[in-house]
């Protein structure tokens, strides 16, 4: 079993057509994408992909929609959440 300790995030990716002028806004291109991220989560996921014999991730995950997204991703990736 490999233990990974660290951060987990939901990365929110939004592109723009052009960079805004200083102090101005620029509308985002659709759709805005969300994906699991964070250095520890990414490391644990990739170690699990290597069939390393089990991976445990020790991280904080919220009790909200983003937390649910991370938990589902970890289950699909065969990473134990602690």
PDB file of C-alpha atoms in Angstrom, residues 7-67:
ATOM      1  CA  UNK A   7      -4.150  18.479  -1.366  1.00  0.00           C
ATOM      2  CA  UNK A   8      -7.151  17.752  -3.534  1.00  0.00           C
ATOM      3  CA  UNK A   9      -9.085  20.353  -5.485  1.00  0.00           C
ATOM      4  CA  UNK A  10     -11.654  20.766  -8.196  1.00  0.00           C
ATOM      5  CA  UNK A  11      -9.996  22.689 -11.013  1.00  0.00           C
ATOM      6  CA  UNK A  12     -12.391  25.088 -12.755  1.00  0.00           C
ATOM      7  CA  UNK A  13     -11.255  25.741 -16.323  1.00  0.00           C
ATOM      8  CA  UNK A  14     -12.677  28.690 -18.234  1.00  0.00           C
ATOM      9  CA  UNK A  15     -11.308  29.984 -21.516  1.00  0.00           C
ATOM     10  CA  UNK A  16     -11.701  33.442 -23.010  1.00  0.00           C
ATOM     11  CA  UNK A  17     -11.790  34.632 -26.626  1.00  0.00           C
ATOM     12  CA  UNK A  18      -9.413  37.531 -25.926  1.00  0.00           C
ATOM     13  CA  UNK A  19      -7.526  38.809 -22.917  1.00  0.00           C
ATOM     14  CA  UNK A  20      -9.303  41.752 -21.289  1.00  0.00           C
ATOM     15  CA  UNK A  21      -7.832  45.228 -21.071  1.00  0.00           C
ATOM     16  CA  UNK A  22      -6.464  46.255 -17.673  1.00  0.00           C
ATOM     17  CA  UNK A  23      -9.364  46.602 -15.216  1.00  0.00           C
ATOM     18  CA  UNK A  24     -11.916  45.143 -17.643  1.00  0.00           C
ATOM     19  CA  UNK A  25     -13.767  41.822 -17.811  1.00  0.00           C
ATOM     20  CA  UNK A  26     -13.921  39.292 -20.615  1.00  0.00           C
ATOM     21  CA  UNK A  27     -16.745  36.771 -21.045  1.00  0.00           C
ATOM     22  CA  UNK A  28     -15.871  33.085 -20.683  1.00  0.00           C
ATOM     23  CA  UNK A  29     -16.234  30.628 -23.515  1.00  0.00           C
ATOM     24  CA  UNK A  30     -18.750  27.890 -22.849  1.00  0.00           C
ATOM     25  CA  UNK A  31     -18.697  25.345 -21.431  1.00  0.00           C
ATOM     26  CA  UNK A  32     -16.767  25.952 -18.241  1.00  0.00           C
ATOM     27  CA  UNK A  33     -15.099  22.654 -17.336  1.00  0.00           C
ATOM     28  CA  UNK A  34     -14.510  21.174 -13.895  1.00  0.00           C
ATOM     29  CA  UNK A  35     -12.108  18.331 -13.199  1.00  0.00           C
ATOM     30  CA  UNK A  36     -10.425  16.741 -10.183  1.00  0.00           C
ATOM     31  CA  UNK A  37      -7.015  18.175  -9.384  1.00  0.00           C
ATOM     32  CA  UNK A  38      -4.420  18.876  -6.744  1.00  0.00           C
ATOM     33  CA  UNK A  39      -0.909  17.486  -6.614  1.00  0.00           C
ATOM     34  CA  UNK A  40      -1.638  14.717  -4.091  1.00  0.00           C
ATOM     35  CA  UNK A  41      -4.858  13.620  -5.813  1.00  0.00           C
ATOM     36  CA  UNK A  42      -3.137  13.561  -9.214  1.00  0.00           C
ATOM     37  CA  UNK A  43      -0.203  11.597  -7.795  1.00  0.00           C
ATOM     38  CA  UNK A  44      -2.465   9.052  -6.088  1.00  0.00           C
ATOM     39  CA  UNK A  45      -4.535   8.595  -9.245  1.00  0.00           C
ATOM     40  CA  UNK A  46      -1.478   7.993 -11.408  1.00  0.00           C
ATOM     41  CA  UNK A  47       0.032   5.557  -8.896  1.00  0.00           C
ATOM     42  CA  UNK A  48      -3.234   3.603  -8.929  1.00  0.00           C
ATOM     43  CA  UNK A  49      -3.047   3.519 -12.745  1.00  0.00           C
ATOM     44  CA  UNK A  50       0.334   1.812 -12.424  1.00  0.00           C
ATOM     45  CA  UNK A  51      -1.302  -1.088 -10.518  1.00  0.00           C
ATOM     46  CA  UNK A  52       0.975  -0.381  -7.581  1.00  0.00           C
ATOM     47  CA  UNK A  53      -0.833  -2.707  -5.156  1.00  0.00           C
ATOM     48  CA  UNK A  54      -3.084  -0.170  -3.502  1.00  0.00           C
ATOM     49  CA  UNK A  55      -3.045   3.575  -2.945  1.00  0.00           C
ATOM     50  CA  UNK A  56      -4.463   5.549  -0.017  1.00  0.00           C
ATOM     51  CA  UNK A  57      -4.973   9.313  -0.216  1.00  0.00           C
ATOM     52  CA  UNK A  58      -5.025  11.303   3.023  1.00  0.00           C
ATOM     53  CA  UNK A  59      -6.667  14.630   2.206  1.00  0.00           C
ATOM     54  CA  UNK A  60      -9.524  16.924   3.160  1.00  0.00           C
ATOM     55  CA  UNK A  61     -12.686  16.641   1.046  1.00  0.00           C
ATOM     56  CA  UNK A  62     -15.745  18.820   1.571  1.00  0.00           C
ATOM     57  CA  UNK A  63     -19.323  17.658   2.103  1.00  0.00           C
ATOM     58  CA  UNK A  64     -20.663  19.406  -0.999  1.00  0.00           C
ATOM     59  CA  UNK A  65     -21.019  18.856  -4.751  1.00  0.00           C
ATOM     60  CA  UNK A  66     -17.282  19.365  -5.316  1.00  0.00           C
ATOM     61  CA  UNK A  67     -16.482  16.860  -2.569  1.00  0.00           C
TER      62      UNK A  67
END
